[in-house]
Amino acid sequence: MALSGADPSLFERVLEDLDPEVSAAIDGELARQRSTLDLVASESVPPRAVLEAQGSILTAKYADGYPGRRDYDTCEWIDEIECLAIERAKALFGADHANVQPYSGSSANAAVLHALCEPGDVVLGFDFAHGGHPTHYAAATFAGRNYRALAYHVRRDNRLVDMDEVETLARRHRPKVLFAGWSCYSRHLEFARFREIADEVGAALVVDMAHFAGLVAAKVHPDPVPFADACTMTVHKTLGGARGGAILCRREIAERVDAAVYPGEQGCPLPNVTAAKAVTFRLAGTDAFRERMERTLQGARTMAEVLVEAEDRTKAHVVTGGTDVHQLLVDLAPGGREARTTLGRLNKIGISANAIALAYDPRVEPACSGLRFGAMALACRGFGREQFAQVADILSDALANGGEDPGGSLAERVAELTSEMPLYRHLA
Ligand SMILES: *Cc1c(COP(=O)(O)O)cnc(C)c1O
């Protein structure tokens, strides 16, 4: 199709009419989301108001710099929006300073390392296969490429972060930055002990709360802010909103963090996303958000309880025997099942989740033994204890059968639950 710049209707035609291919793919994805039990722990359901802001006319605006000191004029409304986002983030988390420009959680980590380290400095993070995130240390990322990055692990006996190893590695290698934070872990971290170790060796403590920022905002998780020099986060995981990252930090390093985000690691911020972040931070201060986070925790606990109860039948072990957060990890090794194959079968029933390598996994990548189930997306959809118990029943019946659904009855139960609890009611 020829797109003519002279055709004024180009700017007014709806997507369905202008680009039926992309439009149909979005509709397809909406239908998939509606009919799926989403147990992907990093996914949520952004509210309509967040989508509205993120898809707004702010999209094209250039605004390099920070409120009151931009490289472009005509940023008065962008300044207002960014100030709202900053003030709301600071109030929500009780932080000295907030930078709301990072494009993602990964960019937030890159900026914090940029602010606090010189290339070649030692960084200590949590091993990916043990629950950490690659952007803390892994060779394939900027962290491993630019810094001398080392990793700590969980203990073999209780699968909790080995704080003695953190201490030993920190004393021996004296990192500039010590990361605390996880993607695949189901227990609280010992922030006070991390702080002690960081102080002893002169490291900055960075808490990456990409996954649990929403729980912290709702005060249903220990608060890392008083312990950390900086906290990085995503705004789209448990915070449930705009697609992007943010950084909180102590006053003393605020200037360095701001300079590391822009111009250090990024160009112009995304004003449409900044607006959606401001809306997200506002929503995260409400009672409704807190109630949803409580229901999320309760949902994860309920699923863990049902799956622990069913362990004899499923031969799938709930790692650490339960959860303190919005997700749980399940180890398929006792039944000898491979996680990616099993997940493929769960997908056919209408369940999405993640296959993950677990600490001390007997399988070699890309094969793995772990499944991660999160409760957040379903809690956004309105699921409560009763529905989460049904989800867990479906999961345990499937896992007892290697993920298969021979009679099709599990797929039917999924279809019933997803139609009882509709998604995006305002959309056609
Ligand atoms: C998801 C995640 C990130 C990365 O966030 P993106 O927005 O996907 O780049 C960083 N750290 C942790 C701990 C995460 O779980």
mmCIF file with all atom_site columns, C-alpha atoms and ligand atoms in Angstrom, residues 104-106 109 133 135 182-183 208 210-211 234 236-237, ligand 1:
data_model
loop_
_atom_site.group_PDB
_atom_site.id
_atom_site.type_symbol
_atom_site.label_atom_id
_atom_site.label_alt_id
_atom_site.label_comp_id
_atom_site.label_asym_id
_atom_site.label_entity_id
_atom_site.label_seq_id
_atom_site.pdbx_PDB_ins_code
_atom_site.Cartn_x
_atom_site.Cartn_y
_atom_site.Cartn_z
_atom_site.occupancy
_atom_site.B_iso_or_equiv
_atom_site.pdbx_formal_charge
_atom_site.auth_seq_id
_atom_site.auth_comp_id
_atom_site.auth_asym_id
_atom_site.auth_atom_id
_atom_site.pdbx_PDB_model_num
ATOM   1  C CA . SER A 1 104 ? 13.603 -0.631  31.147 1.00 0.00 ? 104 SER A CA 1
ATOM   2  C CA . GLY A 1 105 ? 14.796 -2.473  34.238 1.00 0.00 ? 105 GLY A CA 1
ATOM   3  C CA . SER A 1 106 ? 17.942 -3.438  32.350 1.00 0.00 ? 106 SER A CA 1
ATOM   4  C CA . ASN A 1 109 ? 20.848 -1.366  36.084 1.00 0.00 ? 109 ASN A CA 1
ATOM   5  C CA . HIS A 1 133 ? 19.277 -11.327 36.777 1.00 0.00 ? 133 HIS A CA 1
ATOM   6  C CA . THR A 1 135 ? 22.317 -7.579  34.101 1.00 0.00 ? 135 THR A CA 1
ATOM   7  C CA . TRP A 1 182 ? 16.075 -11.498 41.981 1.00 0.00 ? 182 TRP A CA 1
ATOM   8  C CA . SER A 1 183 ? 13.927 -12.747 39.139 1.00 0.00 ? 183 SER A CA 1
ATOM   9  C CA . ASP A 1 208 ? 17.080 -4.495  42.184 1.00 0.00 ? 208 ASP A CA 1
ATOM   10 C CA . ALA A 1 210 ? 12.282 -5.193  39.436 1.00 0.00 ? 210 ALA A CA 1
ATOM   11 C CA . HIS A 1 211 ? 9.996  -7.992  40.581 1.00 0.00 ? 211 HIS A CA 1
ATOM   12 C CA . THR A 1 234 ? 10.570 -2.032  36.526 1.00 0.00 ? 234 THR A CA 1
ATOM   13 C CA . HIS A 1 236 ? 5.501  -3.048  34.540 1.00 0.00 ? 236 HIS A CA 1
ATOM   14 C CA . LYS A 1 237 ? 5.970  -6.123  36.784 1.00 0.00 ? 237 LYS A CA 1
HETATM 15 C C1 . LIG B 2 .   ? 12.885 -8.206  34.730 1.00 0.00 ? 1   LIG B C1 1
HETATM 16 C C2 . LIG B 2 .   ? 14.125 -7.851  35.479 1.00 0.00 ? 1   LIG B C2 1
HETATM 17 C C3 . LIG B 2 .   ? 15.027 -6.898  34.981 1.00 0.00 ? 1   LIG B C3 1
HETATM 18 C C4 . LIG B 2 .   ? 14.929 -6.347  33.588 1.00 0.00 ? 1   LIG B C4 1
HETATM 19 O O1 . LIG B 2 .   ? 13.847 -5.582  33.327 1.00 0.00 ? 1   LIG B O1 1
HETATM 20 P P1 . LIG B 2 .   ? 13.477 -5.273  31.785 1.00 0.00 ? 1   LIG B P1 1
HETATM 21 O O2 . LIG B 2 .   ? 12.510 -4.164  31.879 1.00 0.00 ? 1   LIG B O2 1
HETATM 22 O O3 . LIG B 2 .   ? 12.938 -6.541  31.254 1.00 0.00 ? 1   LIG B O3 1
HETATM 23 O O4 . LIG B 2 .   ? 14.754 -4.876  31.118 1.00 0.00 ? 1   LIG B O4 1
HETATM 24 C C5 . LIG B 2 .   ? 16.117 -6.536  35.756 1.00 0.00 ? 1   LIG B C5 1
HETATM 25 N N1 . LIG B 2 .   ? 16.307 -7.085  36.965 1.00 0.00 ? 1   LIG B N1 1
HETATM 26 C C6 . LIG B 2 .   ? 15.492 -8.025  37.464 1.00 0.00 ? 1   LIG B C6 1
HETATM 27 C C7 . LIG B 2 .   ? 15.777 -8.590  38.812 1.00 0.00 ? 1   LIG B C7 1
HETATM 28 C C8 . LIG B 2 .   ? 14.377 -8.462  36.731 1.00 0.00 ? 1   LIG B C8 1
HETATM 29 O O5 . LIG B 2 .   ? 13.581 -9.412  37.212 1.00 0.00 ? 1   LIG B O5 1
#
